[in-house]
PDB file of C-alpha atoms in Angstrom:
ATOM      1  CA  GLY O   1      -0.264   0.103  -0.229  1.00 59.00           C
ATOM      2  CA  GLN O   2       0.967   3.641  -0.289  1.00 66.00           C
ATOM      3  CA  GLN O   3       3.291   4.963   2.982  1.00 70.00           C
ATOM      4  CA  LEU O   4       4.842   8.138   3.131  1.00 86.00           C
ATOM      5  CA  ASN O   5       8.625   8.171   3.419  1.00 89.00           C
ATOM      6  CA  GLN O   6      10.394  10.210   6.575  1.00 93.00           C
ATOM      7  CA  SER O   7      13.335  11.022   6.720  1.00 94.00           C
ATOM      8  CA  PRO O   8      15.244  11.805   8.982  1.00 94.00           C
ATOM      9  CA  GLN O   9      14.227   8.175  11.158  1.00 92.00           C
ATOM     10  CA  SER O  10      15.396   9.042  14.226  1.00 94.00           C
ATOM     11  CA  MET O  11      17.478  12.682  15.046  1.00 94.00           C
ATOM     12  CA  PHE O  12      19.525  13.475  18.709  1.00 95.00           C
ATOM     13  CA  ILE O  13      20.178  15.901  19.316  1.00 95.00           C
ATOM     14  CA  GLN O  14      20.832  19.081  22.169  1.00 96.00           C
ATOM     15  CA  GLU O  15      17.798  21.325  23.901  1.00 97.00           C
ATOM     16  CA  GLY O  16      18.307  24.510  21.808  1.00 97.00           C
ATOM     17  CA  GLU O  17      19.243  23.333  18.659  1.00 97.00           C
ATOM     18  CA  ASP O  18      16.841  23.599  15.589  1.00 97.00           C
ATOM     19  CA  VAL O  19      15.520  19.852  13.605  1.00 96.00           C
ATOM     20  CA  SER O  20      13.725  19.319  10.461  1.00 97.00           C
ATOM     21  CA  MET O  21      12.258  16.643   9.013  1.00 97.00           C
ATOM     22  CA  ASN O  22      10.738  15.567   5.461  1.00 95.00           C
ATOM     23  CA  CYS O  23       8.080  14.337   3.481  1.00 95.00           C
ATOM     24  CA  THR O  24       7.914  12.433   0.246  1.00 94.00           C
ATOM     25  CA  SER O  25       5.547  10.873  -2.083  1.00 91.00           C
ATOM     26  CA  SER O  26       5.230   9.191  -4.840  1.00 88.00           C
ATOM     27  CA  SER O  27       2.228  10.685  -6.390  1.00 87.00           C
ATOM     28  CA  ILE O  28      -0.142  14.369  -5.357  1.00 89.00           C
ATOM     29  CA  PHE O  29      -1.414  14.990  -2.262  1.00 89.00           C
ATOM     30  CA  ASN O  30      -4.320  17.066  -1.452  1.00 87.00           C
ATOM     31  CA  THR O  31      -3.326  18.315   2.401  1.00 90.00           C
ATOM     32  CA  TRP O  32      -0.082  18.052   4.276  1.00 92.00           C
ATOM     33  CA  LEU O  33      -0.645  17.101   7.944  1.00 94.00           C
ATOM     34  CA  TRP O  34       2.174  16.812  10.712  1.00 96.00           C
ATOM     35  CA  TYR O  35       1.464  15.167  14.052  1.00 96.00           C
ATOM     36  CA  LYS O  36       2.829  14.236  17.463  1.00 96.00           C
ATOM     37  CA  GLN O  37       3.276  11.158  19.351  1.00 96.00           C
ATOM     38  CA  ASP O  38       3.658  11.005  23.492  1.00 94.00           C
ATOM     39  CA  PRO O  39       5.193   7.512  25.065  1.00 86.00           C
ATOM     40  CA  GLY O  40       1.745   5.739  25.561  1.00 85.00           C
ATOM     41  CA  GLU O  41      -0.341   8.221  23.389  1.00 90.00           C
ATOM     42  CA  GLY O  42      -2.362   8.244  20.409  1.00 92.00           C
ATOM     43  CA  PRO O  43      -0.987  10.600  17.756  1.00 93.00           C
ATOM     44  CA  VAL O  44      -2.381  14.887  18.352  1.00 93.00           C
ATOM     45  CA  LEU O  45      -2.066  17.057  15.250  1.00 93.00           C
ATOM     46  CA  LEU O  46       0.075  20.004  15.231  1.00 95.00           C
ATOM     47  CA  ILE O  47      -0.111  21.867  12.441  1.00 95.00           C
ATOM     48  CA  ALA O  48      -2.498  21.337   8.829  1.00 94.00           C
ATOM     49  CA  LEU O  49      -1.399  22.306   5.830  1.00 94.00           C
ATOM     50  CA  TYR O  50      -4.055  22.830   2.326  1.00 91.00           C
ATOM     51  CA  LYS O  51      -2.373  24.613   0.121  1.00 92.00           C
ATOM     52  CA  ALA O  52       0.954  23.966  -2.343  1.00 93.00           C
ATOM     53  CA  GLY O  53       3.348  26.017  -1.077  1.00 94.00           C
ATOM     54  CA  GLU O  54       1.402  27.500   2.263  1.00 94.00           C
ATOM     55  CA  LEU O  55       3.794  27.952   5.049  1.00 96.00           C
ATOM     56  CA  THR O  56       2.200  27.238   8.523  1.00 95.00           C
ATOM     57  CA  SER O  57       3.442  27.921  11.597  1.00 95.00           C
ATOM     58  CA  ASN O  58       2.539  26.636  15.394  1.00 94.00           C
ATOM     59  CA  GLY O  59       4.487  28.178  18.056  1.00 95.00           C
ATOM     60  CA  ARG O  60       8.329  27.407  16.915  1.00 97.00           C
ATOM     61  CA  LEU O  61       6.651  24.758  14.535  1.00 97.00           C
ATOM     62  CA  THR O  62       6.726  25.889  11.402  1.00 97.00           C
ATOM     63  CA  ALA O  63       5.617  23.525   7.886  1.00 97.00           C
ATOM     64  CA  GLN O  64       5.752  24.202   4.407  1.00 97.00           C
ATOM     65  CA  PHE O  65       2.652  22.232   1.936  1.00 95.00           C
ATOM     66  CA  GLY O  66       5.649  21.685  -0.211  1.00 94.00           C
ATOM     67  CA  ILE O  67       4.960  23.323  -3.990  1.00 94.00           C
ATOM     68  CA  THR O  68       4.899  19.826  -6.442  1.00 92.00           C
ATOM     69  CA  ARG O  69       2.255  18.926  -3.879  1.00 91.00           C
ATOM     70  CA  LYS O  70       4.779  15.634  -3.436  1.00 92.00           C
ATOM     71  CA  ASP O  71       6.464  16.604  -0.279  1.00 94.00           C
ATOM     72  CA  SER O  72       6.249  18.560   3.613  1.00 96.00           C
ATOM     73  CA  PHE O  73       8.872  19.677   5.956  1.00 97.00           C
ATOM     74  CA  LEU O  74       8.460  20.423   9.166  1.00 98.00           C
ATOM     75  CA  ASN O  75      10.857  22.679  11.308  1.00 98.00           C
ATOM     76  CA  ILE O  76      11.280  23.247  15.355  1.00 97.00           C
ATOM     77  CA  SER O  77      13.701  25.736  16.678  1.00 97.00           C
ATOM     78  CA  ALA O  78      15.397  25.603  19.725  1.00 97.00           C
ATOM     79  CA  SER O  79      14.429  22.512  20.828  1.00 97.00           C
ATOM     80  CA  ILE O  80      13.199  22.125  24.677  1.00 96.00           C
ATOM     81  CA  PRO O  81      12.730  18.436  26.167  1.00 94.00           C
ATOM     82  CA  SER O  82       9.440  18.225  25.937  1.00 94.00           C
ATOM     83  CA  ASP O  83       9.507  17.404  22.239  1.00 96.00           C
ATOM     84  CA  VAL O  84      10.841  13.949  22.000  1.00 96.00           C
ATOM     85  CA  GLY O  85       8.444  11.934  20.745  1.00 96.00           C
ATOM     86  CA  ILE O  86       7.404  10.723  17.518  1.00 96.00           C
ATOM     87  CA  TYR O  87       6.832  12.560  14.579  1.00 97.00           C
ATOM     88  CA  PHE O  88       4.159  11.606  12.021  1.00 95.00           C
ATOM     89  CA  CYS O  89       3.138  13.298   8.947  1.00 95.00           C
ATOM     90  CA  ALA O  90       0.045  12.685   7.189  1.00 93.00           C
ATOM     91  CA  GLY O  91      -1.655  12.484   4.054  1.00 89.00           C
ATOM     92  CA  GLN O  92      -5.313  12.129   1.439  1.00 84.00           C
ATOM     93  CA  PRO O  93      -3.784  11.531  -1.669  1.00 81.00           C
ATOM     94  CA  TYR O  94      -4.946  13.147  -4.452  1.00 80.00           C
ATOM     95  CA  ASN O  95      -8.989  11.441  -5.164  1.00 78.00           C
ATOM     96  CA  THR O  96      -9.364   9.062  -2.600  1.00 76.00           C
ATOM     97  CA  ASP O  97     -10.704   8.987   0.609  1.00 74.00           C
ATOM     98  CA  LYS O  98      -7.046   7.411   2.558  1.00 79.00           C
ATOM     99  CA  LEU O  99      -5.224   9.523   4.759  1.00 84.00           C
ATOM    100  CA  ILE O 100      -1.850   8.165   4.541  1.00 88.00           C
ATOM    101  CA  PHE O 101       0.668   8.052   7.821  1.00 90.00           C
ATOM    102  CA  GLY O 102       5.359   8.277   7.515  1.00 91.00           C
ATOM    103  CA  THR O 103       6.728   6.000   8.845  1.00 90.00           C
ATOM    104  CA  GLY O 104       7.754   9.097  11.826  1.00 93.00           C
ATOM    105  CA  THR O 105      11.486  10.465  13.592  1.00 95.00           C
ATOM    106  CA  ARG O 106      11.508   9.346  16.273  1.00 95.00           C
ATOM    107  CA  LEU O 107      12.847  12.451  18.104  1.00 96.00           C
ATOM    108  CA  GLN O 108      15.386  12.684  21.243  1.00 95.00           C
ATOM    109  CA  VAL O 109      16.330  15.788  23.332  1.00 95.00           C
ATOM    110  CA  PHE O 110      19.477  15.948  25.573  1.00 92.00           C
ATOM    111  CA  PRO O 111      19.309  18.526  28.503  1.00 88.00           C
TER     112      PRO O 111
ATOM    113  CA  GLU U   1     -14.724  16.795  26.558  1.00 82.00           C
ATOM    114  CA  ALA U   2     -14.421  15.019  22.850  1.00 79.00           C
ATOM    115  CA  GLN U   3     -13.319  11.917  22.679  1.00 93.00           C
ATOM    116  CA  VAL U   4     -12.379   8.772  20.732  1.00 96.00           C
ATOM    117  CA  THR U   5     -12.352   5.451  23.147  1.00 96.00           C
ATOM    118  CA  GLN U   6     -10.083   2.688  22.543  1.00 96.00           C
ATOM    119  CA  ASN U   7     -10.637  -1.075  24.970  1.00 97.00           C
ATOM    120  CA  PRO U   8      -9.078  -2.657  25.930  1.00 97.00           C
ATOM    121  CA  ARG U   9      -5.908  -0.692  25.655  1.00 96.00           C
ATOM    122  CA  TYR U  10      -3.572  -3.875  26.516  1.00 97.00           C
ATOM    123  CA  LEU U  11      -4.754  -7.898  25.373  1.00 97.00           C
ATOM    124  CA  ILE U  12      -2.476 -10.493  25.225  1.00 97.00           C
ATOM    125  CA  THR U  13      -4.211 -13.635  23.528  1.00 96.00           C
ATOM    126  CA  VAL U  14      -3.641 -17.240  22.520  1.00 97.00           C
ATOM    127  CA  THR U  15      -3.364 -17.726  18.883  1.00 98.00           C
ATOM    128  CA  GLY U  16      -6.827 -18.557  16.998  1.00 97.00           C
ATOM    129  CA  LYS U  17      -9.450 -17.290  19.307  1.00 97.00           C
ATOM    130  CA  LYS U  18     -11.577 -14.079  18.243  1.00 97.00           C
ATOM    131  CA  LEU U  19     -11.671 -10.885  19.993  1.00 97.00           C
ATOM    132  CA  THR U  20     -13.093  -7.312  19.573  1.00 98.00           C
ATOM    133  CA  VAL U  21     -11.489  -3.753  19.659  1.00 98.00           C
ATOM    134  CA  THR U  22     -14.210  -1.414  20.754  1.00 98.00           C
ATOM    135  CA  CYS U  23     -14.023   2.267  19.226  1.00 98.00           C
ATOM    136  CA  SER U  24     -16.249   5.096  20.579  1.00 98.00           C
ATOM    137  CA  GLN U  25     -15.962   8.571  19.331  1.00 97.00           C
ATOM    138  CA  ASN U  26     -18.411  11.397  20.491  1.00 96.00           C
ATOM    139  CA  MET U  27     -17.806  13.391  18.604  1.00 95.00           C
ATOM    140  CA  ASN U  28     -20.706  13.227  15.602  1.00 95.00           C
ATOM    141  CA  HIS U  29     -18.122  11.892  13.216  1.00 94.00           C
ATOM    142  CA  GLU U  30     -18.714  10.269   9.597  1.00 94.00           C
ATOM    143  CA  TYR U  31     -14.986   8.508   9.179  1.00 94.00           C
ATOM    144  CA  MET U  32     -13.851   6.459  11.409  1.00 96.00           C
ATOM    145  CA  SER U  33     -10.493   4.405  10.953  1.00 95.00           C
ATOM    146  CA  TRP U  34      -8.751   1.389  12.248  1.00 97.00           C
ATOM    147  CA  TYR U  35      -4.671   1.920  11.850  1.00 96.00           C
ATOM    148  CA  ARG U  36      -1.480  -1.088  13.651  1.00 96.00           C
ATOM    149  CA  GLN U  37       1.638   0.683  14.705  1.00 95.00           C
ATOM    150  CA  ASP U  38       5.099  -0.839  13.760  1.00 93.00           C
ATOM    151  CA  PRO U  39       9.113  -0.287  14.716  1.00 88.00           C
ATOM    152  CA  GLY U  40       9.984   1.666  11.323  1.00 85.00           C
ATOM    153  CA  LEU U  41       6.406   1.614   9.379  1.00 88.00           C
ATOM    154  CA  GLY U  42       4.633   4.087  11.239  1.00 88.00           C
ATOM    155  CA  LEU U  43       0.912   4.793  11.387  1.00 91.00           C
ATOM    156  CA  ARG U  44      -0.919   1.296   7.984  1.00 92.00           C
ATOM    157  CA  GLN U  45      -4.303   1.553   7.706  1.00 92.00           C
ATOM    158  CA  ILE U  46      -6.358  -2.014   8.400  1.00 96.00           C
ATOM    159  CA  TYR U  47      -9.557  -0.569   7.140  1.00 96.00           C
ATOM    160  CA  TYR U  48     -11.836   2.251   6.914  1.00 94.00           C
ATOM    161  CA  SER U  49     -15.213   3.805   7.488  1.00 95.00           C
ATOM    162  CA  MET U  50     -16.308   7.069   6.116  1.00 93.00           C
ATOM    163  CA  ASN U  51     -20.568   6.815   7.670  1.00 94.00           C
ATOM    164  CA  VAL U  52     -22.772   4.117   9.254  1.00 96.00           C
ATOM    165  CA  GLU U  53     -22.840   0.520   7.037  1.00 96.00           C
ATOM    166  CA  VAL U  54     -20.270   1.389   4.683  1.00 95.00           C
ATOM    167  CA  THR U  55     -16.644   0.423   5.116  1.00 96.00           C
ATOM    168  CA  ASP U  56     -14.017   0.191   2.898  1.00 94.00           C
ATOM    169  CA  LYS U  57     -10.302  -1.641   3.067  1.00 94.00           C
ATOM    170  CA  GLY U  58      -6.932   0.344   3.833  1.00 91.00           C
ATOM    171  CA  ASP U  59      -3.543  -0.891   3.356  1.00 89.00           C
ATOM    172  CA  VAL U  60      -2.836  -3.471   5.101  1.00 94.00           C
ATOM    173  CA  PRO U  61      -6.466  -5.356   6.322  1.00 97.00           C
ATOM    174  CA  GLU U  62      -6.015  -9.419   5.949  1.00 97.00           C
ATOM    175  CA  GLY U  63      -6.857 -10.533   9.096  1.00 97.00           C
ATOM    176  CA  TYR U  64      -9.122  -8.123  10.750  1.00 98.00           C
ATOM    177  CA  LYS U  65     -12.928  -7.206  10.178  1.00 98.00           C
ATOM    178  CA  VAL U  66     -15.194  -3.809  10.560  1.00 98.00           C
ATOM    179  CA  SER U  67     -18.357  -3.442  11.725  1.00 97.00           C
ATOM    180  CA  ARG U  68     -20.424   0.370  11.615  1.00 98.00           C
ATOM    181  CA  LYS U  69     -23.663  -0.098  12.909  1.00 97.00           C
ATOM    182  CA  GLU U  70     -23.631   2.930  14.355  1.00 97.00           C
ATOM    183  CA  LYS U  71     -22.493   6.298  13.796  1.00 97.00           C
ATOM    184  CA  ARG U  72     -19.900   6.938  17.139  1.00 97.00           C
ATOM    185  CA  ASN U  73     -18.790   2.825  17.822  1.00 98.00           C
ATOM    186  CA  PHE U  74     -16.327   1.122  15.075  1.00 98.00           C
ATOM    187  CA  PRO U  75     -15.146  -1.753  16.305  1.00 98.00           C
ATOM    188  CA  LEU U  76     -11.991  -4.048  15.077  1.00 98.00           C
ATOM    189  CA  ILE U  77     -12.403  -7.564  14.844  1.00 98.00           C
ATOM    190  CA  LEU U  78      -9.783 -10.370  14.744  1.00 98.00           C
ATOM    191  CA  GLU U  79     -11.180 -13.324  13.272  1.00 96.00           C
ATOM    192  CA  SER U  80      -8.067 -16.507  14.129  1.00 97.00           C
ATOM    193  CA  PRO U  81      -5.455 -13.942  15.629  1.00 98.00           C
ATOM    194  CA  SER U  82      -2.243 -14.556  13.931  1.00 98.00           C
ATOM    195  CA  PRO U  83       1.184 -13.118  15.948  1.00 98.00           C
ATOM    196  CA  ASN U  84       1.566 -10.725  13.387  1.00 97.00           C
ATOM    197  CA  GLN U  85      -0.742  -8.824  14.385  1.00 98.00           C
ATOM    198  CA  THR U  86       0.466  -7.860  17.503  1.00 98.00           C
ATOM    199  CA  SER U  87       1.263  -4.957  17.114  1.00 97.00           C
ATOM    200  CA  LEU U  88       0.072  -0.648  18.603  1.00 97.00           C
ATOM    201  CA  TYR U  89      -4.144   0.070  17.317  1.00 98.00           C
ATOM    202  CA  PHE U  90      -5.268   2.681  17.404  1.00 97.00           C
ATOM    203  CA  CYS U  91      -8.253   3.997  15.950  1.00 97.00           C
ATOM    204  CA  ALA U  92      -9.327   7.326  15.094  1.00 96.00           C
ATOM    205  CA  SER U  93     -12.102   9.568  14.209  1.00 95.00           C
ATOM    206  CA  VAL U  94     -11.951  12.252  11.691  1.00 91.00           C
ATOM    207  CA  ARG U  95     -12.945  15.054  10.884  1.00 88.00           C
ATOM    208  CA  GLY U  96     -12.503  17.194   8.010  1.00 80.00           C
ATOM    209  CA  HIS U  97      -9.070  15.249   7.291  1.00 77.00           C
ATOM    210  CA  VAL U  98      -7.800  15.756  10.696  1.00 85.00           C
ATOM    211  CA  ALA U  99      -7.129  12.617  12.658  1.00 90.00           C
ATOM    212  CA  PHE U 100      -8.371  12.619  16.785  1.00 93.00           C
ATOM    213  CA  PHE U 101      -6.358   9.606  18.182  1.00 95.00           C
ATOM    214  CA  GLY U 102      -7.888   7.565  21.025  1.00 95.00           C
ATOM    215  CA  GLN U 103      -5.365   5.858  23.291  1.00 93.00           C
ATOM    216  CA  GLY U 104      -4.154   2.954  21.563  1.00 96.00           C
ATOM    217  CA  THR U 105      -4.901  -0.895  22.115  1.00 97.00           C
ATOM    218  CA  ARG U 106      -1.690  -3.073  22.406  1.00 97.00           C
ATOM    219  CA  LEU U 107      -2.781  -6.646  21.003  1.00 98.00           C
ATOM    220  CA  THR U 108       0.613  -9.405  21.572  1.00 98.00           C
ATOM    221  CA  VAL U 109      -0.919 -12.727  20.141  1.00 98.00           C
ATOM    222  CA  VAL U 110       1.008 -15.898  21.518  1.00 97.00           C
TER     223      VAL U 110
END
């Protein structure tokens, strides 16, 4: 089945550093979403993107919907320990009802 | 409070013993979905439902069944569980393109 390729798979960074992760697809997507999963919990929505080229911020988080509609990135600035978790991209492929998720990026932040 | 409730949170069972994982949402959403999460594979869609009595296969439907007799409930049924169905399962209720997840069910099949 279709799946989104997310990179990197894991990141180990120091508190205060900036983080960047991205998500790519072989097909066009109508919507890109970024979720965060804390340990032992279900994923929670961080940012939703609806138009090609759209750049949206939510506090220290910034995400962009790629102009080709086949990719998206998420940046986290000045990371803090509570940023630890797994980050998933997700999207709805063109002309389908499915909601597809990426393979996830596991983020570890050290003090 | 808007929520998606899954039960049980943890389950250990034996191969071949039928089980059901329940999912209920109180947001009156039409779209509900089941995912399984495995290391390195992210969240893979098992089944989804666009409305009552309407269900469709996701990317990994083999070995699973679902039903949608009423809008709020979307149970996941494993008729004859096998060890390769050991996983973390999430139910989601979807509004527009945004999914609201339950807390997950960790299933172990021995």
